[in-house]
Tab-separated table of C-alpha atoms and ligand atoms in Angstrom:
chain	number	residue	atom	x	y	z
Y	1	UNK	CA	69.927	30.164	60.227
Y	2	UNK	CA	71.098	26.553	60.277
Y	3	UNK	CA	69.088	23.477	61.159
Y	4	UNK	CA	70.510	20.849	63.506
Y	5	UNK	CA	71.329	17.233	62.799
Y	6	UNK	CA	69.449	15.004	65.256
Y	7	UNK	CA	69.287	11.240	65.631
Y	8	UNK	CA	66.437	9.000	66.862
Y	9	UNK	CA	67.720	9.258	70.433
Y	10	UNK	CA	67.510	13.044	70.690
Y	11	UNK	CA	71.243	13.616	70.305
Y	12	UNK	CA	72.514	16.475	68.123
Y	13	UNK	CA	75.827	16.624	66.261
Y	14	UNK	CA	77.632	19.950	66.244
Y	15	UNK	CA	81.044	18.224	66.102
Y	16	UNK	CA	82.796	16.669	63.095
Y	17	UNK	CA	86.077	14.768	63.001
Y	18	UNK	CA	87.575	14.737	59.547
Y	19	UNK	CA	90.534	12.535	58.706
Y	20	UNK	CA	92.872	14.326	56.291
Y	21	UNK	CA	94.879	11.284	55.200
Y	22	UNK	CA	95.612	7.704	56.203
Y	23	UNK	CA	99.413	8.021	56.148
Y	24	UNK	CA	101.284	8.376	59.421
Y	25	UNK	CA	104.989	8.819	60.196
Y	26	UNK	CA	104.753	6.906	63.509
Y	27	UNK	CA	104.511	3.190	64.240
Y	28	UNK	CA	102.464	3.203	67.428
Y	29	UNK	CA	102.368	-0.344	68.734
Y	30	UNK	CA	98.570	-0.256	69.277
Y	31	UNK	CA	97.720	1.310	65.907
Y	32	UNK	CA	100.216	0.872	63.035
Y	33	UNK	CA	103.010	-1.304	64.461
Y	34	UNK	CA	104.448	-2.004	61.009
Y	35	UNK	CA	104.115	1.620	59.927
Y	36	UNK	CA	101.898	2.980	57.190
Y	37	UNK	CA	102.031	1.178	53.847
Y	38	UNK	CA	100.511	2.868	50.828
Y	39	UNK	CA	98.183	0.657	48.774
Y	40	UNK	CA	98.606	0.914	45.010
Y	41	UNK	CA	95.571	2.405	43.301
Y	42	UNK	CA	94.075	3.801	46.517
Y	43	UNK	CA	92.276	7.083	45.700
Y	44	UNK	CA	93.835	10.342	46.912
Y	45	UNK	CA	92.385	11.993	50.038
Y	46	UNK	CA	89.776	14.730	49.701
Y	47	UNK	CA	91.340	17.920	48.344
Y	48	UNK	CA	90.893	21.447	49.688
Y	49	UNK	CA	87.897	22.257	47.476
Y	50	UNK	CA	86.125	19.018	48.396
Y	51	UNK	CA	86.794	19.748	52.063
Y	52	UNK	CA	85.462	23.307	51.700
Y	53	UNK	CA	82.200	21.946	50.268
Y	54	UNK	CA	81.967	19.229	52.907
Y	55	UNK	CA	82.353	21.774	55.712
Y	56	UNK	CA	79.797	24.076	54.110
Y	57	UNK	CA	77.310	21.180	54.101
Y	58	UNK	CA	77.909	20.267	57.731
Y	59	UNK	CA	77.895	23.941	58.769
Y	60	UNK	CA	74.465	24.232	57.171
Y	61	UNK	CA	73.415	21.499	59.617
Y	62	UNK	CA	74.769	23.146	62.769
Y	63	UNK	CA	78.479	22.229	62.739
Y	64	UNK	CA	80.290	24.349	65.337
Y	65	UNK	CA	83.421	22.336	66.071
Y	66	UNK	CA	85.727	20.670	63.576
Y	67	UNK	CA	88.705	18.446	64.335
Y	68	UNK	CA	91.252	17.518	61.694
Y	69	UNK	CA	92.844	14.158	62.392
Y	70	UNK	CA	94.297	11.212	60.502
Y	71	UNK	CA	96.711	9.399	59.936
Y	72	UNK	CA	99.032	12.249	60.741
Y	73	UNK	CA	97.335	15.439	59.506
Y	74	UNK	CA	100.518	17.514	59.694
Y	75	UNK	CA	101.930	15.447	56.812
Y	76	UNK	CA	99.610	17.388	54.503
Y	77	UNK	CA	101.427	20.366	53.034
Y	78	UNK	CA	98.153	22.229	52.577
Y	79	UNK	CA	97.219	21.965	56.280
Y	80	UNK	CA	97.454	25.767	56.863
Y	81	UNK	CA	95.078	26.319	53.924
Y	82	UNK	CA	92.690	23.661	55.278
Y	83	UNK	CA	92.729	25.391	58.664
Y	84	UNK	CA	91.959	28.730	56.976
Y	85	UNK	CA	89.074	27.143	55.053
Y	86	UNK	CA	87.597	25.754	58.279
Y	87	UNK	CA	88.080	29.004	60.190
Y	88	UNK	CA	86.352	30.924	57.371
Y	89	UNK	CA	83.322	28.601	57.244
Y	90	UNK	CA	80.351	30.450	58.793
Y	91	UNK	CA	79.189	28.660	61.942
Y	92	UNK	CA	82.457	26.894	62.777
Y	93	UNK	CA	83.673	28.356	66.074
Y	94	UNK	CA	86.411	25.879	66.976
Y	95	UNK	CA	89.038	24.452	64.659
Y	96	UNK	CA	90.967	21.659	66.373
Y	97	UNK	CA	93.822	19.394	65.330
Y	98	UNK	CA	94.987	16.035	66.674
Y	99	UNK	CA	98.654	15.441	65.883
Y	100	UNK	CA	101.593	13.355	67.025
Y	101	UNK	CA	103.434	16.659	67.422
Y	102	UNK	CA	106.460	15.952	65.259
Y	103	UNK	CA	105.859	19.110	63.198
Y	104	UNK	CA	104.991	21.362	66.136
Y	105	UNK	CA	108.337	23.176	66.452
Y	106	UNK	CA	108.262	24.459	62.865
Y	107	UNK	CA	104.477	24.685	62.287
Y	108	UNK	CA	102.540	25.369	65.469
Y	109	UNK	CA	102.729	29.177	65.102
Y	110	UNK	CA	101.677	28.981	61.419
Y	111	UNK	CA	98.645	26.865	62.326
Y	112	UNK	CA	97.640	29.294	65.062
Y	113	UNK	CA	97.855	32.244	62.647
Y	114	UNK	CA	95.809	30.288	60.100
Y	115	UNK	CA	92.989	29.980	62.653
Y	116	UNK	CA	93.598	26.817	64.649
Y	117	UNK	CA	92.039	27.262	68.098
Y	118	UNK	CA	92.428	23.886	69.839
Y	119	UNK	CA	95.386	21.514	69.810
Y	120	UNK	CA	95.602	17.845	70.893
Y	121	UNK	CA	99.007	16.192	70.919
Y	122	UNK	CA	99.524	12.482	71.483
Y	123	UNK	CA	102.110	11.849	74.198
Y	124	UNK	CA	101.925	8.257	75.388
Y	125	UNK	CA	104.797	8.545	77.873
Y	126	UNK	CA	106.953	11.277	79.378
Y	127	UNK	CA	110.058	9.091	79.493
Y	128	UNK	CA	112.048	9.209	76.296
Y	129	UNK	CA	112.755	5.475	76.029
Y	130	UNK	CA	109.191	4.462	76.830
Y	131	UNK	CA	107.923	6.923	74.289
Y	132	UNK	CA	110.229	5.504	71.621
Y	133	UNK	CA	109.196	1.935	72.463
Y	134	UNK	CA	105.479	2.725	72.158
Y	135	UNK	CA	105.586	4.954	69.074
Y	136	UNK	CA	108.582	3.509	67.229
Y	137	UNK	CA	110.257	6.950	67.147
Y	138	UNK	CA	112.680	8.647	69.520
Y	139	UNK	CA	111.201	12.129	69.114
Y	140	UNK	CA	109.812	13.030	72.534
Y	141	UNK	CA	112.165	15.997	73.234
Y	142	UNK	CA	111.186	17.927	70.100
Y	143	UNK	CA	107.482	17.208	70.688
Y	144	UNK	CA	107.697	18.535	74.251
Y	145	UNK	CA	109.544	21.595	72.943
Y	146	UNK	CA	106.745	22.149	70.420
Y	147	UNK	CA	104.151	21.976	73.203
Y	148	UNK	CA	106.103	24.637	75.151
Y	149	UNK	CA	105.895	26.868	72.064
Y	150	UNK	CA	102.185	26.182	71.672
Y	151	UNK	CA	101.619	27.270	75.272
Y	152	UNK	CA	102.833	30.789	74.368
Y	153	UNK	CA	100.576	31.195	71.325
Y	154	UNK	CA	97.134	31.726	72.839
Y	155	UNK	CA	95.479	28.427	71.934
Y	156	UNK	CA	92.080	28.157	73.637
Y	157	UNK	CA	92.964	24.670	74.872
Y	158	UNK	CA	95.896	22.283	74.641
Y	159	UNK	CA	95.272	18.646	75.453
Y	160	UNK	CA	97.679	15.737	75.483
Y	161	UNK	CA	96.428	12.239	74.675
Y	162	UNK	CA	97.988	9.197	76.336
Y	163	UNK	CA	96.613	5.738	75.596
Y	164	UNK	CA	96.635	3.682	78.811
Y	165	UNK	CA	98.714	0.556	78.222
Y	166	UNK	CA	99.132	-2.154	80.833
Y	167	UNK	CA	102.810	-2.863	81.414
Y	168	UNK	CA	103.997	-0.103	79.058
Y	169	UNK	CA	103.009	3.267	80.530
Y	170	UNK	CA	100.749	2.558	83.517
Y	171	UNK	CA	103.409	3.719	86.011
Y	172	UNK	CA	103.862	7.232	84.571
Y	173	UNK	CA	101.504	9.104	86.902
Y	174	UNK	CA	104.285	10.704	89.034
Y	175	UNK	CA	105.890	12.129	85.876
Y	176	UNK	CA	102.530	13.453	84.724
Y	177	UNK	CA	101.921	15.103	88.099
Y	178	UNK	CA	105.273	16.931	87.772
Y	179	UNK	CA	104.417	17.968	84.229
Y	180	UNK	CA	100.980	19.296	85.149
Y	181	UNK	CA	102.035	21.254	88.204
Y	182	UNK	CA	102.838	24.436	86.257
Y	183	UNK	CA	101.387	23.830	82.793
Y	184	UNK	CA	97.837	24.741	81.859
Y	185	UNK	CA	97.226	21.658	79.743
Y	186	UNK	CA	94.902	18.742	80.152
Y	187	UNK	CA	96.215	15.204	79.774
Y	188	UNK	CA	93.639	12.689	78.586
Y	189	UNK	CA	94.188	9.073	79.531
Y	190	UNK	CA	92.364	7.034	76.907
Y	191	UNK	CA	91.514	3.393	77.447
Y	192	UNK	CA	92.972	1.261	74.687
Y	193	UNK	CA	90.231	0.328	72.221
Y	194	UNK	CA	90.037	-2.907	70.317
Y	195	UNK	CA	90.145	-2.414	66.549
Y	196	UNK	CA	90.022	-4.891	63.681
Y	197	UNK	CA	93.818	-5.317	63.698
Y	198	UNK	CA	94.905	-5.355	67.329
Y	199	UNK	CA	93.060	-8.123	69.235
Y	200	UNK	CA	96.147	-9.880	70.681
Y	201	UNK	CA	97.718	-6.540	71.657
Y	202	UNK	CA	94.432	-5.396	73.168
Y	203	UNK	CA	94.146	-8.536	75.301
Y	204	UNK	CA	97.698	-8.040	76.595
Y	205	UNK	CA	97.645	-4.281	77.255
Y	206	UNK	CA	94.071	-3.131	77.817
Y	207	UNK	CA	93.634	-1.523	81.211
Y	208	UNK	CA	90.408	-0.150	82.671
Y	209	UNK	CA	90.700	3.439	83.859
Y	210	UNK	CA	88.892	2.880	87.193
Y	211	UNK	CA	92.071	2.014	89.110
Y	212	UNK	CA	93.707	5.194	87.837
Y	213	UNK	CA	90.718	7.277	88.895
Y	214	UNK	CA	90.801	5.748	92.389
Y	215	UNK	CA	94.462	6.722	92.620
Y	216	UNK	CA	93.734	10.277	91.494
Y	217	UNK	CA	91.044	10.702	94.126
Y	218	UNK	CA	93.334	9.296	96.804
Y	219	UNK	CA	95.855	11.980	95.807
Y	220	UNK	CA	93.295	14.783	96.199
Y	221	UNK	CA	92.136	15.195	92.585
Y	222	UNK	CA	88.436	16.059	92.321
Y	223	UNK	CA	86.011	15.141	89.563
Y	224	UNK	CA	84.587	18.261	87.880
Y	225	UNK	CA	80.859	18.499	87.093
Y	226	UNK	CA	80.273	17.706	83.434
Y	227	UNK	CA	79.638	20.798	81.268
Y	228	UNK	CA	76.561	20.658	79.018
Y	229	UNK	CA	78.602	20.641	75.770
Y	230	UNK	CA	81.478	18.545	77.145
Y	231	UNK	CA	82.940	15.558	75.337
Y	232	UNK	CA	83.112	12.083	76.848
Y	233	UNK	CA	86.059	12.773	79.202
Y	234	UNK	CA	85.641	12.683	82.981
Y	235	UNK	CA	87.804	15.611	84.038
Y	236	UNK	CA	89.718	15.969	87.337
Y	237	UNK	CA	91.406	18.996	88.854
Y	238	UNK	CA	93.575	19.657	91.885
Y	239	UNK	CA	94.235	22.959	93.672
Y	240	UNK	CA	98.017	22.421	93.556
Y	241	UNK	CA	98.186	21.846	89.806
Y	242	UNK	CA	97.695	24.201	86.841
Y	243	UNK	CA	96.849	21.295	84.545
Y	244	UNK	CA	93.948	18.853	84.557
Y	245	UNK	CA	93.530	15.146	83.989
Y	246	UNK	CA	90.768	13.668	81.839
Y	247	UNK	CA	89.726	10.042	81.589
Y	248	UNK	CA	88.220	8.684	78.392
Y	249	UNK	CA	86.727	5.297	79.082
Y	250	UNK	CA	84.902	4.017	75.993
Y	251	UNK	CA	84.064	0.721	77.706
Y	252	UNK	CA	82.215	2.415	80.545
Y	253	UNK	CA	78.436	2.365	80.757
Y	254	UNK	CA	76.688	5.287	79.043
Y	255	UNK	CA	79.851	6.397	77.213
Y	256	UNK	CA	77.832	6.906	74.024
Y	257	UNK	CA	74.833	8.588	75.674
Y	258	UNK	CA	76.322	12.048	75.152
Y	259	UNK	CA	77.726	11.354	71.682
Y	260	UNK	CA	77.807	14.631	69.760
Y	261	UNK	CA	80.150	13.783	66.879
Y	262	UNK	CA	80.199	12.426	63.374
Y	263	UNK	CA	83.208	11.365	61.340
Y	264	UNK	CA	84.318	11.531	57.760
Y	265	UNK	CA	87.248	9.472	56.467
Y	266	UNK	CA	90.022	10.945	54.341
Y	267	UNK	CA	88.333	9.519	51.249
Y	268	UNK	CA	85.073	11.230	52.128
Y	269	UNK	CA	83.035	8.374	53.627
Y	270	UNK	CA	80.605	9.374	56.353
Y	271	UNK	CA	80.956	7.301	59.534
Y	272	UNK	CA	78.190	7.595	62.085
Y	273	UNK	CA	80.355	5.939	64.767
Y	274	UNK	CA	84.067	5.181	65.164
Y	275	UNK	CA	83.134	1.522	65.425
Y	276	UNK	CA	80.109	1.462	63.144
Y	277	UNK	CA	79.357	-0.831	60.234
Y	278	UNK	CA	77.834	1.733	57.906
Y	279	UNK	CA	79.327	4.634	56.010
Y	280	UNK	CA	78.205	6.099	52.728
Y	281	UNK	CA	80.555	7.914	50.316
Y	282	UNK	CA	80.026	11.676	50.300
Y	283	UNK	CA	82.738	12.422	47.747
Y	284	UNK	CA	80.399	12.260	44.727
Y	285	UNK	CA	78.422	15.079	46.383
Y	286	UNK	CA	81.484	17.312	46.789
Y	287	UNK	CA	82.304	17.946	43.149
Y	288	UNK	CA	80.653	21.345	42.681
Y	289	UNK	CA	79.038	24.031	44.830
Y	290	UNK	CA	75.569	23.443	43.379
Y	291	UNK	CA	75.460	20.013	45.061
Y	292	UNK	CA	75.091	21.593	48.515
Y	293	UNK	CA	71.322	20.899	48.843
Y	294	UNK	CA	71.864	17.250	47.882
Y	295	UNK	CA	74.715	16.909	50.396
Y	296	UNK	CA	72.605	18.452	53.154
Y	297	UNK	CA	69.647	16.175	52.377
Y	298	UNK	CA	71.891	13.092	52.324
Y	299	UNK	CA	73.461	13.917	55.689
Y	300	UNK	CA	70.050	14.500	57.237
Y	301	UNK	CA	68.771	11.202	55.826
Y	302	UNK	CA	71.639	9.202	57.326
Y	303	UNK	CA	70.862	10.200	60.897
Y	304	UNK	CA	68.143	7.587	61.288
Y	305	UNK	CA	70.874	4.933	60.928
Y	306	UNK	CA	72.924	6.105	63.888
Y	307	UNK	CA	72.882	3.493	66.625
Y	308	UNK	CA	72.543	4.170	70.351
Y	309	UNK	CA	76.071	2.956	71.102
Y	310	UNK	CA	79.037	0.962	69.909
Y	311	UNK	CA	79.258	-2.789	70.592
Y	312	UNK	CA	82.900	-2.918	71.620
Y	313	UNK	CA	82.010	-4.946	74.702
Y	314	UNK	CA	80.873	-7.696	72.349
Y	315	UNK	CA	84.161	-7.375	70.408
Y	316	UNK	CA	82.416	-5.717	67.443
Y	317	UNK	CA	84.940	-3.253	66.030
Y	318	UNK	CA	83.015	-2.336	62.892
Y	319	UNK	CA	84.742	-1.167	59.726
Y	320	UNK	CA	87.856	0.084	61.519
Y	321	UNK	CA	91.053	-2.009	61.042
Y	322	UNK	CA	92.980	0.617	63.057
Y	323	UNK	CA	92.313	4.225	63.963
Y	324	UNK	CA	94.667	5.632	61.318
Y	325	UNK	CA	92.078	4.827	58.655
Y	326	UNK	CA	89.297	6.912	60.196
Y	327	UNK	CA	91.040	9.178	62.689
Y	328	UNK	CA	90.963	8.784	66.446
A	1	SAM	N1	98.440	10.978	64.197
A	1	SAM	C1	97.656	11.760	65.082
A	1	SAM	C2	98.037	11.489	66.523
A	1	SAM	O1	98.984	10.739	66.752
A	1	SAM	O2	97.414	12.063	67.411
A	1	SAM	C3	96.143	11.654	64.877
A	1	SAM	C4	95.570	10.289	64.606
A	1	SAM	S1	95.633	9.167	65.953
A	1	SAM	C5	94.780	7.804	65.259
A	1	SAM	C6	94.474	9.896	67.081
A	1	SAM	C7	94.488	9.368	68.482
A	1	SAM	O3	93.979	8.060	68.481
A	1	SAM	C8	95.855	9.320	69.139
A	1	SAM	O4	95.820	10.003	70.364
A	1	SAM	C9	96.078	7.844	69.353
A	1	SAM	O5	96.847	7.594	70.478
A	1	SAM	C10	94.661	7.332	69.483
A	1	SAM	N2	94.516	5.909	69.211
A	1	SAM	C11	94.913	5.230	68.120
A	1	SAM	N3	94.583	3.915	68.219
A	1	SAM	C12	93.953	3.776	69.413
A	1	SAM	C13	93.357	2.670	70.090
A	1	SAM	N4	93.350	1.459	69.560
A	1	SAM	N5	92.793	2.894	71.293
A	1	SAM	C14	92.783	4.140	71.838
A	1	SAM	N6	93.314	5.225	71.245
A	1	SAM	C15	93.899	5.043	70.049
């Protein structure tokens, strides 16, 4: 019987996002516009054994849903093994992956067999040229083909992430409507977030989601009641469409009230918030199985430091230079 992690505000944390590496093969203009550059002497990411121990510790504290992210997690050759480790951890019911989708055509069936249950693919535009401009890579057709494959494999949910960018992809709604008519996927429009590296870009391209939501409602989309264990998305559905549309608006009031997630970086640092200023290293506690009680006690002890919400409105982006370092 596991105990639950709780903070001072009565929130519990059954959800962990673990970054598997910092490296990424894309150059998204809002995240890594110059591409990933390895830093000499930087430690290697957590290995499979360290990850197994980390998950065992969190599972002891009520972890039910794990998301692997990055960087680009599919660049790790041992990803199928990491999925199997997560799926075999008692207590973990959902194993999710956030990916840019470049490896979907050759890997998506392998991941499913290994135990992946939920898939999020980043698709910032449905027009090939726009996509290439935003991500730095002309690879939309193969990514869309990979999503078609995924749709046949029995994933519990497939979601597509699109960061809302003023002047770059804010006119793509008609294409998304066409895409969603027959496909049982949910597209998530995410408001661009300011990070340590992207202030000028943020000021140019940030767009609040309210105008988009007004447009959706005018077109007959209806806001669904929020499920008890739902994430922060406001989800819309329409009788004429198989797919759904979610809005993730981190700048909206009360966005953090339902926070149910913790994060661990690829080097094993705990982050209590995507935009927080604190994060202790867990790696020293992941070196042998007998350290489990110490890991569990440390995680429990950190909860008192979790703040009520981020301070993005005040321009405080915390320790995060860009989301590739911690995982979006
Ligand atoms: N490489 C994977 C991918 O492309 O999905 C996983 C890592 S990526 C950092 C995770 C998600 O964060 C992506 O959907 C990406 O679009 C989103 N993201 C990155 N920087 C962001 C920002 N500044 N604001 C909002 N979303 C961002």
